[in-house]
Amino acid sequence: MVFITKFARIGVQAARQLRATPLATAQWRSFHITSMLDKERRYTDKHEWVELLDATKAVVGISNYAQEALGDVVFAQLPEPGTELKQDDECGALESVKAASEVYSPVSGKVTEKNAQVEDTPALVNSSCYDKGWLFKVDLKSPTEYEKLMTEEQYSAFVKSSAEH
């Protein structure tokens, strides 16, 4: 019991010291804000998504709706690193056993990385379209383009209304 009380006091004292240190507090706040930034995906009406990695970098993929509509993806052609893209540029293709679909860039910027695993194993798009099945990363030219894309709620409503027509 005495050990637990001393440990609790040490924990409280350490927390007070940490809060009193401006650098440590600033680092924690910075990490916290960054971790919140990269969690919101935005969507296009062509079913691509983009998620911020930081204020100037993003990752792009296709939505779950798109991968379900395509079926089993068997081929992926992705943009090469260094490629300059404008919003809505055709920049790649996905082929499945039942259809082929172009990939469009949801934002303007320079491709910094393509997901070579998707080119080697295109089925990753089906099994993990938001995680391992991302398509490419881009340095954003205009972060405001991201803000104008559909939120998850807006995209869900868009897909629902499209299915009804």
Short mmCIF file of C-alpha atoms in Angstrom, two decimals:
data_model
loop_
_atom_site.label_atom_id
_atom_site.label_comp_id
_atom_site.label_asym_id
_atom_site.label_seq_id
_atom_site.Cartn_x
_atom_site.Cartn_y
_atom_site.Cartn_z
CA MET A 1 0.00 0.00 0.00
CA VAL A 2 2.81 2.41 0.87
CA PHE A 3 4.58 1.54 -2.40
CA ILE A 4 1.44 2.31 -4.44
CA THR A 5 0.97 5.66 -2.68
CA LYS A 6 4.62 6.63 -3.29
CA PHE A 7 4.37 5.53 -6.91
CA ALA A 8 1.21 7.58 -7.37
CA ARG A 9 2.91 10.63 -5.86
CA ILE A 10 5.92 10.15 -8.14
CA GLY A 11 3.57 9.91 -11.12
CA VAL A 12 1.78 13.12 -10.14
CA GLN A 13 5.09 14.92 -9.55
CA ALA A 14 6.44 13.75 -12.91
CA ALA A 15 3.28 14.94 -14.64
CA ARG A 16 3.58 18.35 -12.94
CA GLN A 17 7.22 18.64 -14.03
CA LEU A 18 6.30 17.65 -17.58
CA ARG A 19 3.55 20.27 -17.68
CA ALA A 20 5.99 22.87 -16.34
CA THR A 21 8.42 22.22 -19.19
CA PRO A 22 7.35 24.33 -22.20
CA LEU A 23 9.28 22.24 -24.74
CA ALA A 24 7.72 18.97 -23.64
CA THR A 25 4.27 20.50 -23.67
CA ALA A 26 4.80 21.97 -27.14
CA GLN A 27 6.00 18.62 -28.46
CA TRP A 28 2.97 16.83 -27.08
CA ARG A 29 0.58 19.41 -28.49
CA SER A 30 2.25 19.24 -31.88
CA PHE A 31 1.97 15.45 -31.96
CA HIS A 32 -1.64 15.57 -30.84
CA ILE A 33 -2.68 18.08 -33.49
CA THR A 34 -0.84 16.22 -36.26
CA SER A 35 -2.42 12.92 -35.32
CA MET A 36 -5.86 14.51 -35.63
CA LEU A 37 -5.08 16.07 -39.03
CA ASP A 38 -4.33 12.85 -40.84
CA LYS A 39 -7.45 10.95 -39.90
CA GLU A 40 -10.06 12.63 -42.10
CA ARG A 41 -10.36 11.26 -45.60
CA ARG A 42 -11.90 13.38 -48.32
CA TYR A 43 -13.53 11.95 -51.45
CA THR A 44 -14.16 12.83 -55.08
CA ASP A 45 -17.24 12.10 -57.17
CA LYS A 46 -15.04 9.62 -59.09
CA HIS A 47 -14.55 7.62 -55.86
CA GLU A 48 -10.92 8.45 -55.09
CA TRP A 49 -9.99 9.41 -51.55
CA VAL A 50 -7.18 11.56 -50.18
CA GLU A 51 -5.90 11.67 -46.60
CA LEU A 52 -3.45 14.23 -45.23
CA LEU A 53 -0.18 12.91 -43.83
CA ASP A 54 0.78 16.43 -42.74
CA ALA A 55 -0.01 19.96 -43.91
CA THR A 56 1.64 19.47 -47.32
CA LYS A 57 1.68 15.70 -47.96
CA ALA A 58 -1.16 13.31 -48.70
CA VAL A 59 -1.91 9.72 -49.66
CA VAL A 60 -4.44 8.74 -52.35
CA GLY A 61 -6.52 5.62 -52.96
CA ILE A 62 -9.92 4.44 -54.16
CA SER A 63 -12.97 4.07 -51.95
CA ASN A 64 -14.48 0.86 -50.70
CA TYR A 65 -17.47 1.54 -52.95
CA ALA A 66 -15.16 1.75 -55.99
CA GLN A 67 -13.25 -1.42 -55.20
CA GLU A 68 -16.51 -3.33 -54.64
CA ALA A 69 -17.86 -2.05 -57.97
CA LEU A 70 -14.65 -3.09 -59.76
CA GLY A 71 -14.50 -6.57 -58.31
CA ASP A 72 -11.23 -8.49 -58.03
CA VAL A 73 -8.47 -6.11 -59.12
CA VAL A 74 -5.86 -7.95 -61.21
CA PHE A 75 -3.75 -5.08 -62.62
CA ALA A 76 -2.67 -1.66 -61.37
CA GLN A 77 -0.85 1.08 -63.26
CA LEU A 78 0.16 3.93 -60.95
CA PRO A 79 1.81 7.32 -61.55
CA GLU A 80 5.59 7.44 -61.31
CA PRO A 81 7.31 9.47 -58.59
CA GLY A 82 8.15 12.94 -59.91
CA THR A 83 4.98 13.17 -62.00
CA GLU A 84 3.27 16.56 -61.69
CA LEU A 85 -0.51 16.18 -61.43
CA LYS A 86 -3.38 18.62 -61.58
CA GLN A 87 -6.63 17.95 -59.77
CA ASP A 88 -8.80 15.54 -61.82
CA ASP A 89 -5.89 14.46 -64.07
CA GLU A 90 -6.07 10.85 -65.23
CA CYS A 91 -2.97 9.34 -63.65
CA GLY A 92 -3.34 5.57 -63.64
CA ALA A 93 -5.61 2.60 -64.16
CA LEU A 94 -7.04 -0.36 -62.30
CA GLU A 95 -8.28 -3.45 -64.09
CA SER A 96 -10.41 -6.19 -62.61
CA VAL A 97 -11.87 -9.41 -63.90
CA LYS A 98 -15.05 -7.55 -64.85
CA ALA A 99 -14.05 -3.92 -65.58
CA ALA A 100 -11.30 -1.36 -66.05
CA SER A 101 -11.23 2.06 -64.45
CA GLU A 102 -9.02 5.09 -64.74
CA VAL A 103 -7.54 6.61 -61.61
CA TYR A 104 -7.86 10.39 -61.25
CA SER A 105 -5.86 12.59 -58.93
CA PRO A 106 -8.10 14.20 -56.30
CA VAL A 107 -5.54 16.98 -55.72
CA SER A 108 -2.78 18.84 -57.56
CA GLY A 109 0.83 18.13 -56.69
CA LYS A 110 3.94 16.09 -57.31
CA VAL A 111 3.90 12.31 -56.86
CA THR A 112 6.49 11.36 -54.25
CA GLU A 113 5.83 7.63 -54.03
CA LYS A 114 3.72 4.96 -55.66
CA ASN A 115 2.62 1.83 -53.85
CA ALA A 116 4.75 -0.79 -55.59
CA GLN A 117 3.07 -3.49 -53.48
CA VAL A 118 -0.24 -2.69 -55.20
CA GLU A 119 1.39 -3.01 -58.61
CA ASP A 120 2.84 -6.38 -57.54
CA THR A 121 -0.28 -7.54 -55.67
CA PRO A 122 -3.28 -5.59 -57.04
CA ALA A 123 -5.71 -7.52 -54.81
CA LEU A 124 -4.51 -5.31 -51.91
CA VAL A 125 -6.91 -2.70 -53.30
CA ASN A 126 -9.77 -5.12 -52.56
CA SER A 127 -8.58 -6.42 -49.22
CA SER A 128 -7.33 -3.13 -47.74
CA CYS A 129 -8.28 -0.10 -49.85
CA TYR A 130 -7.75 2.37 -46.97
CA ASP A 131 -4.61 0.85 -45.49
CA LYS A 132 -2.27 -1.39 -47.50
CA GLY A 133 -4.07 -0.73 -50.79
CA TRP A 134 -3.32 3.01 -51.09
CA LEU A 135 -2.16 4.04 -54.58
CA PHE A 136 0.27 6.96 -54.37
CA LYS A 137 1.56 9.78 -52.19
CA VAL A 138 1.73 13.39 -53.29
CA ASP A 139 3.19 16.73 -52.18
CA LEU A 140 0.19 19.05 -52.27
CA LYS A 141 0.38 22.08 -54.53
CA SER A 142 -2.83 23.61 -53.15
CA PRO A 143 -4.03 22.34 -49.75
CA THR A 144 -7.34 24.20 -50.27
CA GLU A 145 -8.28 21.61 -52.94
CA TYR A 146 -8.39 19.00 -50.18
CA GLU A 147 -10.76 21.11 -48.10
CA LYS A 148 -13.22 21.41 -51.00
CA LEU A 149 -13.58 17.63 -51.44
CA MET A 150 -16.43 15.65 -49.88
CA THR A 151 -16.23 14.61 -46.25
CA GLU A 152 -16.99 11.00 -45.35
CA GLU A 153 -20.60 11.94 -44.50
CA GLN A 154 -21.06 13.85 -47.76
CA TYR A 155 -19.53 11.01 -49.75
CA SER A 156 -21.81 8.45 -48.11
CA ALA A 157 -24.82 10.58 -49.04
CA PHE A 158 -23.45 10.96 -52.59
CA VAL A 159 -23.04 7.19 -53.00
CA LYS A 160 -26.50 6.56 -51.57
CA SER A 161 -28.14 9.10 -53.90
CA SER A 162 -26.20 7.72 -56.90
CA ALA A 163 -27.40 4.20 -56.11
CA GLU A 164 -31.01 5.39 -55.97
CA HIS A 165 -30.88 6.87 -59.49
#
